[in-house]
């Protein structure tokens, strides 16, 4: 079975109507979208989602930002999907991201870096399960 990864289009991406453009970039690279939905999650959810960052000085800003508006949540399938998504997203900080990357092109500043991509197979499995049931993911 092809590798799967979770890609979240963060509130700044949805607010600026970037869903179509970002989706086209991943599709052009050969990735296949196998699940998608719009959602809006409260700060308590993001405190758990980003638990590894608890205690860092940006944690509260990150949680406030992620709960500030709707997000577009997607699962993508393909060989090396995790590495490809992260390469296309670019460095975490938009100021350090390559100009051709998604964050280099659309990112504003931290924490508003436009997309979140799972960083390992274990993280992808955990994160996908937080948003989607098995029967909401379609192999095609
Ligand atoms: P993401 O890839 O979703 O993983 C953790 C998020 O925390 C990151 O993108 C940014 O949105 C945010 N983040 C990481 N480091 C910082 C920082 N130094 N200042 C503000 N936000 C950060």
PDB file of C-alpha atoms and ligand atoms in Angstrom, residues 10 50 53 58 61-62 92 103 110-111 113 116, ligand 1:
ATOM      1  CA  UNK A  10      -3.848  26.146   8.084  1.00  0.00           C
ATOM      2  CA  UNK A  50       0.865  19.939  19.313  1.00  0.00           C
ATOM      3  CA  UNK A  53       5.552  21.851  21.812  1.00  0.00           C
ATOM      4  CA  UNK A  58       5.255  30.117  20.945  1.00  0.00           C
ATOM      5  CA  UNK A  61       0.265  31.724  19.868  1.00  0.00           C
ATOM      6  CA  UNK A  62       0.263  28.487  17.880  1.00  0.00           C
ATOM      7  CA  UNK A  92       9.086  25.535   8.908  1.00  0.00           C
ATOM      8  CA  UNK A 103       5.842  28.253   2.691  1.00  0.00           C
ATOM      9  CA  UNK A 110       5.583  32.031  12.364  1.00  0.00           C
ATOM     10  CA  UNK A 111       3.303  30.386  13.306  1.00  0.00           C
ATOM     11  CA  UNK A 113       3.239  28.975   7.829  1.00  0.00           C
ATOM     12  CA  UNK A 116       1.293  21.338   8.297  1.00  0.00           C
TER      13      UNK A 116
HETATM   14  P1  LIG B   1       4.077  22.871  11.973  1.00  0.00           P
HETATM   15  O1  LIG B   1       4.827  22.224  10.857  1.00  0.00           O
HETATM   16  O2  LIG B   1       2.604  22.728  12.001  1.00  0.00           O
HETATM   17  O3  LIG B   1       4.671  22.326  13.362  1.00  0.00           O
HETATM   18  C1  LIG B   1       4.645  23.054  14.543  1.00  0.00           C
HETATM   19  C2  LIG B   1       4.212  24.467  14.321  1.00  0.00           C
HETATM   20  O4  LIG B   1       4.581  25.368  15.357  1.00  0.00           O
HETATM   21  C3  LIG B   1       4.926  25.027  13.101  1.00  0.00           C
HETATM   22  O5  LIG B   1       4.417  24.424  11.942  1.00  0.00           O
HETATM   23  C4  LIG B   1       4.661  26.511  13.258  1.00  0.00           C
HETATM   24  O6  LIG B   1       3.349  26.859  12.869  1.00  0.00           O
HETATM   25  C5  LIG B   1       4.784  26.661  14.781  1.00  0.00           C
HETATM   26  N1  LIG B   1       6.132  27.096  15.201  1.00  0.00           N
HETATM   27  C6  LIG B   1       7.264  26.358  15.229  1.00  0.00           C
HETATM   28  N2  LIG B   1       8.308  27.077  15.691  1.00  0.00           N
HETATM   29  C7  LIG B   1       7.805  28.317  15.966  1.00  0.00           C
HETATM   30  C8  LIG B   1       8.371  29.524  16.478  1.00  0.00           C
HETATM   31  N3  LIG B   1       9.660  29.598  16.791  1.00  0.00           N
HETATM   32  N4  LIG B   1       7.559  30.603  16.625  1.00  0.00           N
HETATM   33  C9  LIG B   1       6.236  30.539  16.314  1.00  0.00           C
HETATM   34  N5  LIG B   1       5.652  29.411  15.826  1.00  0.00           N
HETATM   35  C10 LIG B   1       6.415  28.318  15.646  1.00  0.00           C
END
